[in-house]
Coordinates of C-alpha atoms in Angstrom, one line a residue:
M10 CA 21.8 28.1 9.2
A11 CA 24.0 25.1 8.3
A12 CA 26.4 25.4 6.0
A13 CA 25.4 24.8 2.2
H14 CA 27.6 23.0 -0.2
S15 CA 25.6 24.1 -3.0
L16 CA 22.5 25.8 -3.7
L17 CA 20.6 25.8 -7.2
H18 CA 17.1 27.6 -7.3
L19 CA 15.6 26.6 -10.6
A20 CA 13.1 28.9 -10.4
A21 CA 13.0 32.3 -8.9
P22 CA 12.5 32.2 -5.2
K23 CA 9.5 34.4 -3.7
P24 CA 10.7 37.5 -2.1
P25 CA 10.6 37.1 1.4
A26 CA 7.7 38.0 3.6
P27 CA 8.1 40.7 6.3
A28 CA 9.0 39.7 9.6
S29 CA 5.5 40.7 11.0
A30 CA 3.9 38.3 8.3
H31 CA 5.6 35.0 9.6
P32 CA 4.0 32.9 12.0
P33 CA 5.2 32.5 15.6
L34 CA 7.9 29.2 16.1
G35 CA 6.0 27.8 18.6
A36 CA 2.7 27.8 16.2
A37 CA 4.9 25.7 13.8
L38 CA 5.2 22.6 14.7
L39 CA 2.7 19.9 16.5
R40 CA 3.6 18.1 19.9
L41 CA 5.1 15.0 19.7
L42 CA 3.0 11.9 20.8
P43 CA 4.0 9.5 23.2
A44 CA 3.6 5.6 22.5
R45 CA 4.0 2.3 23.7
R46 CA 7.1 0.0 23.5
P47 CA 7.1 -2.4 20.3
H48 CA 8.0 -5.8 20.3
R49 CA 11.9 -6.8 18.5
L50 CA 10.7 -5.6 15.0
V51 CA 12.5 -2.2 14.3
A52 CA 11.2 -1.5 11.1
S53 CA 8.3 0.7 11.9
C54 CA 9.5 4.0 11.7
S55 CA 7.8 4.8 8.4
S56 CA 4.5 4.5 9.8
A57 CA 5.5 5.2 13.5
L58 CA 6.7 8.7 13.3
P59 CA 5.0 11.2 15.5
D60 CA 3.7 14.6 14.2
L61 CA 6.4 17.3 15.2
A62 CA 5.9 19.9 17.6
A63 CA 8.1 22.8 19.6
F64 CA 7.0 26.0 21.0
P65 CA 9.3 28.8 22.4
N66 CA 10.3 28.6 26.1
P67 CA 10.7 31.5 28.2
N68 CA 14.5 32.3 27.3
G69 CA 13.2 32.2 23.3
L70 CA 14.7 29.0 22.6
L71 CA 13.0 26.5 20.6
V72 CA 12.2 23.3 22.6
A73 CA 10.4 20.1 22.2
E74 CA 7.2 20.0 24.2
P75 CA 7.8 17.6 27.3
A76 CA 5.9 14.8 27.2
E77 CA 5.8 10.9 28.5
P78 CA 9.0 8.8 27.1
A79 CA 8.0 7.9 23.3
I80 CA 8.7 4.3 23.9
S81 CA 7.2 3.2 20.6
Q82 CA 10.2 5.0 19.0
V83 CA 13.0 3.3 20.9
A84 CA 13.8 0.3 18.7
T85 CA 13.7 2.6 15.9
E86 CA 16.0 5.1 16.9
T87 CA 18.2 2.8 18.5
E88 CA 18.8 1.5 15.1
L89 CA 19.2 4.7 13.7
R90 CA 21.9 6.1 16.1
E91 CA 23.7 2.3 15.7
N92 CA 23.4 2.2 11.9
G93 CA 22.5 5.6 10.7
P94 CA 19.4 6.4 8.6
R95 CA 20.5 4.0 5.6
S96 CA 19.2 1.1 8.3
T97 CA 15.6 1.9 7.8
R98 CA 13.1 -0.2 5.5
R99 CA 12.2 1.5 2.2
T100 CA 9.6 -0.8 1.0
K101 CA 6.3 -0.3 2.6
L102 CA 4.1 -2.8 4.3
V103 CA -0.1 -3.4 3.7
C104 CA -2.0 -5.5 6.0
T105 CA -5.6 -6.6 5.5
V106 CA -7.4 -6.5 8.7
G107 CA -9.6 -9.3 9.4
P108 CA -10.9 -11.2 12.7
A109 CA -7.3 -12.4 13.5
T110 CA -6.4 -8.8 13.5
C111 CA -9.6 -6.5 14.3
G112 CA -9.0 -5.7 17.9
P113 CA -7.3 -2.2 19.1
A114 CA -4.3 -4.7 20.8
E115 CA -4.1 -6.5 17.8
L116 CA -3.9 -3.3 15.5
E117 CA -1.0 -1.9 17.7
A118 CA 1.1 -5.2 17.1
L119 CA 0.6 -4.7 13.3
A120 CA 1.3 -0.9 14.0
V121 CA 4.8 -1.7 15.7
G122 CA 5.5 -4.4 13.5
G123 CA 5.5 -1.9 10.4
M124 CA 2.1 -1.7 9.0
N125 CA 1.7 1.3 7.0
V126 CA -1.5 0.8 5.5
A127 CA -4.3 -1.0 6.7
R128 CA -6.7 -2.5 4.1
L129 CA -10.3 -3.3 4.4
N130 CA -12.1 -5.9 2.3
M131 CA -15.8 -5.0 1.7
C132 CA -16.0 -9.0 0.6
H133 CA -16.2 -9.6 4.2
G134 CA -18.3 -8.1 7.0
D135 CA -20.4 -5.7 7.4
R136 CA -20.2 -1.6 7.2
D137 CA -20.6 -1.2 11.0
W138 CA -17.6 -3.8 11.9
H139 CA -15.5 -1.7 9.0
R140 CA -16.3 1.5 10.8
K141 CA -15.0 0.3 14.3
V142 CA -11.7 -0.8 12.4
I143 CA -11.5 2.3 10.8
D144 CA -12.2 4.3 14.2
A145 CA -9.4 2.0 15.8
V146 CA -6.9 3.0 13.4
R147 CA -8.0 6.4 13.7
R148 CA -7.4 6.4 17.4
L149 CA -4.4 4.4 17.0
N150 CA -2.8 7.6 14.8
E151 CA -4.0 10.3 17.4
D152 CA -2.9 8.7 20.7
K153 CA 0.3 6.8 19.6
G154 CA 1.5 9.2 16.6
Y155 CA 1.3 6.7 13.5
A156 CA 0.5 7.6 10.0
I157 CA -1.3 4.4 9.1
A158 CA -3.5 5.1 6.2
V159 CA -7.0 3.5 5.2
M160 CA -7.5 1.4 2.1
M161 CA -11.0 0.4 1.5
D162 CA -11.3 -2.2 -1.4
T163 CA -14.6 -2.8 -3.4
E164 CA -15.9 -6.4 -3.8
G165 CA -16.2 -6.0 -7.7
S166 CA -18.7 -8.0 -10.0
E167 CA -16.8 -11.1 -11.0
I168 CA -18.7 -14.5 -10.3
H169 CA -17.7 -15.5 -6.7
M170 CA -19.5 -18.0 -4.2
G171 CA -21.5 -16.8 -1.2
D172 CA -20.9 -17.2 2.6
L173 CA -20.9 -20.6 3.0
G174 CA -23.8 -20.4 5.3
G175 CA -21.9 -18.8 8.0
A176 CA -19.1 -21.3 8.2
P177 CA -15.5 -19.8 8.2
A178 CA -14.2 -22.2 5.6
A179 CA -14.8 -25.6 4.0
K180 CA -12.2 -28.1 2.8
A181 CA -12.9 -29.6 -0.8
E182 CA -11.4 -33.4 -0.7
D183 CA -10.5 -34.9 -3.9
G184 CA -13.0 -36.8 -5.7
E185 CA -15.8 -35.2 -3.6
I186 CA -18.9 -34.2 -5.6
W187 CA -20.0 -30.9 -4.7
T188 CA -23.2 -28.4 -6.1
F189 CA -22.3 -24.9 -7.4
S190 CA -26.1 -23.5 -7.3
V191 CA -27.7 -20.2 -7.9
R192 CA -30.5 -21.2 -5.7
S193 CA -30.5 -19.2 -2.4
F194 CA -30.5 -21.5 0.7
E195 CA -31.0 -20.9 4.4
A196 CA -28.4 -21.7 6.8
P197 CA -27.2 -24.2 7.2
L198 CA -26.2 -24.8 3.5
P199 CA -26.7 -28.4 2.5
E200 CA -23.5 -30.7 2.6
L201 CA -21.1 -30.0 0.1
T202 CA -22.8 -27.3 -1.8
V203 CA -22.0 -23.6 -2.1
H204 CA -24.0 -20.8 -3.3
V205 CA -23.2 -18.8 -6.6
N206 CA -24.0 -15.2 -6.9
Y207 CA -24.3 -15.1 -10.6
E208 CA -27.7 -15.8 -12.0
G209 CA -26.3 -17.2 -15.6
F210 CA -23.6 -19.5 -14.0
A211 CA -25.6 -23.1 -14.5
E212 CA -26.3 -22.1 -18.4
D213 CA -22.8 -20.7 -19.1
V214 CA -21.0 -23.5 -17.8
R215 CA -20.4 -27.1 -19.9
V216 CA -19.9 -30.5 -18.8
G217 CA -16.3 -30.8 -19.1
D218 CA -15.4 -27.4 -18.2
D219 CA -12.9 -26.8 -15.2
L220 CA -13.9 -24.4 -12.1
L221 CA -11.3 -22.6 -10.3
V222 CA -11.8 -21.5 -6.9
D223 CA -10.1 -18.3 -5.9
G224 CA -7.7 -18.5 -8.6
G225 CA -6.9 -22.1 -8.0
M226 CA -6.8 -22.6 -4.3
A227 CA -8.9 -25.3 -5.5
R228 CA -10.2 -27.3 -8.8
F229 CA -13.4 -29.0 -10.0
E230 CA -14.6 -30.7 -12.9
V231 CA -18.1 -29.9 -14.1
V232 CA -19.7 -33.3 -14.6
E233 CA -23.3 -32.7 -14.6
K234 CA -26.0 -29.7 -15.0
L235 CA -29.4 -30.0 -13.3
G236 CA -31.1 -26.8 -13.9
P237 CA -29.9 -24.2 -11.6
D238 CA -27.6 -26.7 -10.1
V239 CA -24.0 -27.7 -11.5
K240 CA -22.6 -30.7 -10.1
C241 CA -18.5 -31.0 -9.6
R242 CA -16.0 -33.4 -9.0
C243 CA -12.9 -32.1 -6.9
T244 CA -9.8 -32.6 -8.6
D245 CA -7.5 -30.2 -6.7
P246 CA -8.3 -30.4 -2.9
G247 CA -8.2 -27.4 -1.0
L248 CA -10.0 -24.6 1.3
L249 CA -13.2 -23.1 0.4
L250 CA -13.3 -19.5 1.8
P251 CA -16.6 -17.4 1.8
R252 CA -17.0 -14.9 -1.4
A253 CA -14.0 -16.6 -2.8
N254 CA -14.0 -15.7 -6.6
L255 CA -14.9 -18.4 -9.6
T256 CA -13.8 -18.7 -13.4
F257 CA -14.1 -21.5 -15.5
W258 CA -11.8 -22.8 -18.0
R259 CA -12.6 -24.2 -21.4
D260 CA -10.2 -25.8 -23.9
G261 CA -7.2 -24.2 -22.0
S262 CA -8.6 -20.6 -21.6
V263 CA -10.6 -18.8 -19.4
V264 CA -14.3 -18.3 -20.3
R265 CA -14.9 -14.7 -19.8
E266 CA -17.6 -13.4 -22.0
K267 CA -19.9 -13.2 -19.4
N268 CA -17.9 -11.4 -17.1
A269 CA -16.7 -8.9 -19.4
M270 CA -20.4 -7.8 -19.5
L271 CA -20.7 -7.3 -15.7
P272 CA -20.2 -4.0 -14.4
T273 CA -17.2 -3.2 -12.7
I274 CA -18.7 -1.2 -9.9
T275 CA -21.6 -2.9 -8.5
S276 CA -24.7 -1.4 -6.7
K277 CA -23.3 -2.6 -3.7
D278 CA -19.5 -1.3 -4.4
W279 CA -21.5 2.4 -4.7
L280 CA -22.9 1.8 -1.5
D281 CA -19.6 0.7 0.0
I282 CA -17.9 3.8 -1.8
D283 CA -20.6 6.4 -0.3
F284 CA -19.6 4.5 3.2
G285 CA -15.7 4.9 2.4
I286 CA -16.1 8.7 1.3
A287 CA -18.2 9.3 4.5
E288 CA -15.4 7.9 7.0
G289 CA -12.8 9.7 5.2
V290 CA -10.5 6.5 3.9
D291 CA -7.2 7.4 2.4
F292 CA -7.5 4.9 -0.7
I293 CA -10.1 3.2 -2.6
A294 CA -9.1 0.1 -4.3
V295 CA -11.2 -0.9 -7.2
S296 CA -11.6 -4.6 -7.9
F297 CA -11.7 -6.3 -11.5
V298 CA -11.0 -2.9 -13.5
K299 CA -11.7 -3.4 -17.1
S300 CA -11.1 0.5 -18.4
A301 CA -9.7 4.0 -17.5
E302 CA -13.4 5.0 -17.8
V303 CA -14.2 3.3 -14.8
I304 CA -11.2 5.2 -13.1
N305 CA -12.6 8.7 -14.1
H306 CA -15.8 8.3 -13.8
L307 CA -15.2 7.1 -9.9
K308 CA -13.0 10.1 -9.3
S309 CA -15.6 12.3 -10.6
Y310 CA -18.1 10.7 -8.2
I311 CA -15.8 11.2 -5.3
A312 CA -15.0 14.8 -6.1
A313 CA -18.7 15.1 -6.7
R314 CA -19.8 13.5 -3.3
S315 CA -16.8 15.2 -1.0
R316 CA -15.7 18.5 -2.2
G317 CA -11.7 18.7 -1.7
S318 CA -11.6 15.3 -0.9
D319 CA -8.2 13.9 -1.9
I320 CA -8.9 9.9 -1.6
A321 CA -6.3 8.0 -3.8
V322 CA -8.1 5.5 -6.2
I323 CA -6.0 2.3 -6.7
A324 CA -6.8 -0.2 -9.7
K325 CA -6.5 -3.6 -8.9
I326 CA -4.8 -5.5 -12.0
E327 CA -6.5 -9.0 -11.9
S328 CA -8.1 -9.5 -15.3
I329 CA -7.5 -10.0 -19.0
D330 CA -9.3 -6.9 -19.6
S331 CA -7.1 -5.2 -17.1
L332 CA -4.3 -6.2 -19.2
T333 CA -5.5 -5.3 -22.1
N334 CA -5.8 -1.7 -21.4
L335 CA -3.1 -1.4 -18.8
E336 CA -1.3 1.6 -19.6
E337 CA -4.5 3.9 -19.7
I338 CA -5.9 2.4 -16.4
I339 CA -2.6 3.1 -14.7
R340 CA -2.3 6.5 -16.2
A341 CA -5.8 7.5 -15.0
S342 CA -5.3 5.8 -11.6
D343 CA -3.7 7.1 -8.4
G344 CA -1.8 3.5 -8.1
A345 CA -1.9 0.1 -9.2
M346 CA -2.3 -3.5 -7.3
V347 CA -0.9 -6.7 -8.9
A348 CA -3.3 -8.8 -7.5
R349 CA -1.6 -12.0 -8.6
G350 CA -4.3 -14.6 -7.1
D351 CA -7.2 -13.6 -9.4
L352 CA -4.9 -12.5 -12.4
G353 CA -3.6 -15.9 -12.2
A354 CA -7.0 -17.5 -12.7
Q355 CA -7.2 -15.9 -16.1
I356 CA -3.8 -16.1 -17.6
P357 CA -1.3 -19.2 -17.8
L358 CA 0.4 -19.3 -14.2
E359 CA 3.9 -19.3 -16.1
Q360 CA 3.2 -15.5 -17.7
V361 CA 2.2 -14.2 -14.0
P362 CA 5.8 -13.6 -13.1
S363 CA 6.9 -11.5 -16.3
I364 CA 3.4 -9.7 -16.0
Q365 CA 4.2 -8.7 -12.3
Q366 CA 7.9 -7.1 -13.6
K367 CA 5.8 -5.4 -16.5
I368 CA 3.4 -3.5 -14.2
V369 CA 5.5 -2.8 -11.7
K370 CA 7.9 -1.1 -14.0
L371 CA 5.1 0.9 -15.7
C372 CA 3.7 2.0 -12.6
R373 CA 7.5 3.6 -11.9
Q374 CA 7.6 5.0 -14.8
L375 CA 4.5 7.0 -14.4
N376 CA 5.0 7.8 -10.4
K377 CA 2.2 5.4 -9.7
P378 CA 2.6 3.6 -6.2
V379 CA 2.4 -0.2 -7.2
I380 CA 1.5 -2.7 -4.5
V381 CA 2.3 -6.7 -5.0
A382 CA -0.3 -8.5 -3.4
S383 CA -2.1 -11.9 -3.0
Q384 CA -0.4 -15.3 -1.8
L385 CA 3.2 -13.7 -0.9
L386 CA 3.2 -15.8 2.2
E387 CA 0.1 -18.2 1.9
S388 CA 1.4 -21.3 4.3
M389 CA 1.7 -18.8 6.9
I390 CA -1.9 -18.5 7.1
E391 CA -1.6 -22.1 8.9
Y392 CA 2.3 -22.4 9.9
P393 CA 4.7 -20.3 11.9
I394 CA 7.4 -20.0 9.0
P395 CA 7.0 -19.6 5.5
T396 CA 8.6 -21.8 2.5
R397 CA 11.7 -20.9 1.0
A398 CA 9.8 -20.5 -2.2
E399 CA 7.8 -17.7 -0.6
V400 CA 10.4 -16.2 0.7
A401 CA 12.3 -16.0 -2.4
D402 CA 8.9 -14.7 -4.1
V403 CA 9.0 -11.6 -1.8
S404 CA 12.3 -11.0 -2.3
E405 CA 12.1 -10.5 -6.1
A406 CA 9.1 -8.2 -5.6
V407 CA 11.6 -5.8 -3.5
H408 CA 14.2 -6.2 -5.9
Q409 CA 11.8 -5.0 -8.6
R410 CA 11.6 -2.2 -6.3
A411 CA 7.9 -2.2 -5.7
D412 CA 6.4 0.4 -3.8
A413 CA 4.4 -2.1 -1.1
L414 CA 4.1 -5.6 -0.4
M415 CA 0.7 -6.9 0.7
L416 CA -0.6 -9.6 3.3
S417 CA -4.2 -11.0 2.9
G418 CA -5.6 -14.1 4.8
E419 CA -2.0 -14.1 6.3
S420 CA -3.0 -11.1 8.1
A421 CA -6.8 -11.1 8.1
M422 CA -7.6 -14.8 9.5
G423 CA -4.0 -16.3 9.8
R424 CA -2.6 -17.8 12.8
Y425 CA 0.2 -15.9 12.9
P426 CA -0.2 -12.3 11.5
D427 CA 2.4 -10.8 13.3
K428 CA 5.4 -13.3 12.2
A429 CA 3.9 -12.9 8.7
L430 CA 4.3 -9.2 8.9
S431 CA 8.1 -9.7 10.4
V432 CA 8.9 -11.7 7.5
L433 CA 8.2 -9.3 4.8
S434 CA 9.9 -6.7 7.1
S435 CA 13.1 -8.6 7.7
V436 CA 13.1 -9.9 4.1
S437 CA 12.9 -6.6 2.7
L438 CA 15.4 -5.0 5.0
R439 CA 17.7 -8.1 3.9
I440 CA 17.2 -7.7 0.0
E441 CA 17.5 -3.5 0.5
R442 CA 20.8 -3.8 2.2
W443 CA 22.3 -6.2 -0.4
W444 CA 21.2 -4.0 -3.1
R445 CA 22.9 -0.7 -1.4
E446 CA 25.9 -3.0 -0.4
E447 CA 26.5 -4.3 -4.2
K448 CA 26.1 -0.6 -5.2
H449 CA 23.4 -1.1 -7.8
H450 CA 22.6 2.3 -8.5
E451 CA 20.1 2.6 -11.1
A452 CA 20.4 4.7 -14.5
L453 CA 17.2 6.8 -13.7
E454 CA 16.2 6.3 -17.3
L455 CA 12.6 7.5 -16.2
D456 CA 10.0 9.0 -18.7
D457 CA 8.8 12.5 -18.4
V458 CA 5.6 12.4 -16.5
S459 CA 4.8 16.3 -16.4
S460 CA 3.4 18.7 -19.2
S461 CA 3.8 22.0 -17.3
F462 CA 7.3 23.7 -17.2
S463 CA 6.9 23.7 -13.5
G464 CA 6.4 20.1 -13.0
K465 CA 9.4 19.6 -15.3
I466 CA 11.3 21.9 -13.2
S467 CA 10.3 19.6 -10.4
E468 CA 11.1 16.2 -11.8
E469 CA 14.7 17.4 -13.1
I470 CA 15.4 18.8 -9.2
C471 CA 14.2 15.3 -7.6
I472 CA 16.7 13.2 -10.2
S473 CA 19.7 15.7 -9.9
A474 CA 18.9 14.8 -6.0
A475 CA 18.7 11.2 -6.4
K476 CA 22.0 11.0 -8.4
M477 CA 23.9 13.4 -5.8
A478 CA 22.6 11.6 -2.8
N479 CA 24.0 8.0 -4.3
K480 CA 27.2 9.8 -5.4
L481 CA 27.8 11.5 -2.9
E482 CA 26.5 8.9 -0.1
V483 CA 24.2 11.3 2.0
D484 CA 22.7 10.1 5.1
A485 CA 19.3 11.7 4.2
V486 CA 17.1 13.6 2.0
F487 CA 14.8 16.2 3.0
V488 CA 11.6 17.1 1.0
Y489 CA 9.2 19.8 1.9
T490 CA 6.1 19.4 0.0
K491 CA 2.4 20.7 0.7
G492 CA 0.4 18.1 -1.6
G493 CA 3.2 15.5 -1.7
H494 CA 4.1 15.7 -5.3
M495 CA 7.5 16.3 -5.1
A496 CA 8.0 13.7 -2.4
S497 CA 6.5 11.3 -4.8
L498 CA 8.6 12.2 -7.5
L499 CA 11.7 11.7 -5.5
S500 CA 10.4 8.2 -4.4
R501 CA 10.3 7.4 -8.0
C502 CA 14.0 7.7 -8.3
R503 CA 14.9 5.1 -5.3
P504 CA 17.8 7.1 -4.1
D505 CA 20.1 5.1 -1.5
C506 CA 19.1 7.0 1.4
P507 CA 16.1 7.4 3.1
I508 CA 13.7 10.4 2.5
F509 CA 12.3 12.3 5.2
A510 CA 9.1 13.9 3.7
F511 CA 7.5 17.1 5.6
T512 CA 4.1 18.3 4.5
N513 CA 1.5 20.1 6.4
S514 CA -1.7 18.0 5.7
T515 CA -2.2 15.0 7.7
S516 CA -4.1 13.0 5.2
V517 CA -1.1 13.7 2.1
R518 CA 1.0 12.3 5.2
R519 CA -1.1 9.4 5.5
R520 CA -1.2 8.7 1.7
L521 CA 2.8 9.5 1.4
N522 CA 3.0 6.5 3.6
L523 CA 2.3 3.9 1.0
Q524 CA 5.2 5.3 -1.5
W525 CA 8.8 3.3 -1.2
G526 CA 11.3 4.9 0.9
L527 CA 9.3 8.2 2.2
I528 CA 9.6 8.5 6.0
P529 CA 6.2 11.4 6.5
F530 CA 5.8 13.9 9.1
R531 CA 3.4 16.8 9.5
L532 CA 4.6 20.2 10.0
T533 CA 3.4 23.4 9.9
F534 CA 5.5 25.3 7.7
S535 CA 6.9 28.6 8.2
D536 CA 7.4 31.1 5.3
D537 CA 10.8 31.0 6.1
M538 CA 12.5 28.4 4.5
E539 CA 15.5 28.3 6.8
S540 CA 13.4 28.4 9.5
N541 CA 11.7 25.1 8.6
L542 CA 15.1 23.3 7.9
N543 CA 16.6 24.5 11.5
R544 CA 13.4 23.5 13.4
T545 CA 13.2 20.2 11.9
F546 CA 17.0 19.6 12.4
S547 CA 16.8 20.4 15.7
L548 CA 13.7 18.1 16.4
L549 CA 15.2 15.2 14.7
K550 CA 18.6 15.6 16.2
A551 CA 16.8 15.6 19.6
R552 CA 15.2 12.5 18.3
G553 CA 18.5 10.8 17.7
M554 CA 17.4 10.2 14.0
I555 CA 19.9 12.7 12.6
K556 CA 23.2 14.0 14.4
S557 CA 25.6 16.9 13.6
G558 CA 27.9 16.4 10.5
D559 CA 25.4 14.4 8.5
L560 CA 25.3 15.3 5.1
V561 CA 22.0 15.9 3.9
I562 CA 19.9 17.1 0.6
A563 CA 16.9 19.2 1.4
L564 CA 14.6 19.9 -1.5
S565 CA 11.1 22.5 -1.3
D566 CA 8.3 22.4 -3.8
M567 CA 7.5 25.5 -2.8
L568 CA 10.7 27.1 -3.8
Q569 CA 11.5 24.8 -6.2
S570 CA 15.1 24.4 -4.5
I571 CA 17.9 21.8 -3.9
Q572 CA 20.5 22.3 -1.2
V573 CA 23.3 20.2 0.2
M574 CA 24.1 20.6 3.4
N575 CA 25.9 19.4 6.7
V576 CA 23.4 19.1 9.6
P577 CA 24.5 21.9 12.5

């Protein structure tokens, strides 16, 4: 075994099992999977790393199973060989899949571009369409060795427009008079008319109210009420998209009384959730969460509907009610999304940046992954390059150490989804590299999140490992974890080096792909930790991802141990 500089067991290790109890080494690892060559993006390693595999050859040596060249790894492995593991991207990337990216070739382009999570927006498309996308992502994972997770995003019950009679979008021009109606229309809709899903809409609005579409992408003033119809003058022109959310303001504040009475999860949402459970999605994102009770109820429902399911529940923070009950919502959830578009329609715009920073910080303190979403690169729906302000916005989210960034319309229906993803990846890499070059080590003043003694031991191990990793400038941290908890705790500490996370669960591997800095692998564990270390060293060395002499730290939540060693 590699020479250990230090070995600390914070809990008594289990006695070694008899030799006969150890599984054959050949059964311990899975096959290396071939894949196709990516384009010029190199920051895809955290989603494109294959399951590990090996078996004993006739001479008794452990060798990788022969396979076609794994060309999808070439760019990443070249980057690792030239610059070392520190060159990898830590911030994860979520892409909303839509008409522009739902085909197998387009999904694979996103995968090699660095997509870690594929998001399905249940506001659009039917369940058959979403099922085909899920199947395509699963095939990509199986055939090419990716670990892309699937996130299903519920529609929620807030007030929104209809489907625009089948049109992909409509443009509202300055001064035009539009009709917002609760009446049902058959396609095509009358000119300058949109349907509103909330029956009480016409009664609740008043002449003089401001109506914001999709968080302010277009704005109207209510000028007349005619029974079920509300006549509105466009005061800020913009694009109207199907199912866009509507909010109305009066005397400088959002009118929210009726929204607060609507259920968070609608009957349609429950059907979509049943669909997501049946399809085995990895995350369910809940829109317009008002309280922790909603999250707890959904978790209980998932547990009852699917015994042993490990679907994670993400709370979308996008309303005043979410902010009022922020900490209890995040504590109850498995992660959070800062949905800035809708949030910015309910609070003054100048408050959004500070609220974003507060949510990101709180999620990290509570050890919950956090996604910064909405309008990161909105101009790239139409144009091939972002604005400088958008790049600065992305940079700030990376600087805040958010776990993930999300593309919405940019990847779902934009003209340049690959380029938008490339911008997120390249900006993340540059800001992360600057952070490391400037030696911005963090004080790691993190609150305890565990109540059990065993959990507190794991926290201390991870904090110690992160501090040592920064001080000793190690090349990587290896963490061996069954349920993913220790890997999550280590990610929370944000060490300067990348984290190679090994788990024996395929679903845990995919879920870890949302968390900052984790490069997840699936590995069938041996009872012998030394064997696990040596096998992973041999295989990663063979892939050019580490080399002899590299200094690494290895953690295990099975032994609750920490070791510092050189790769043999």
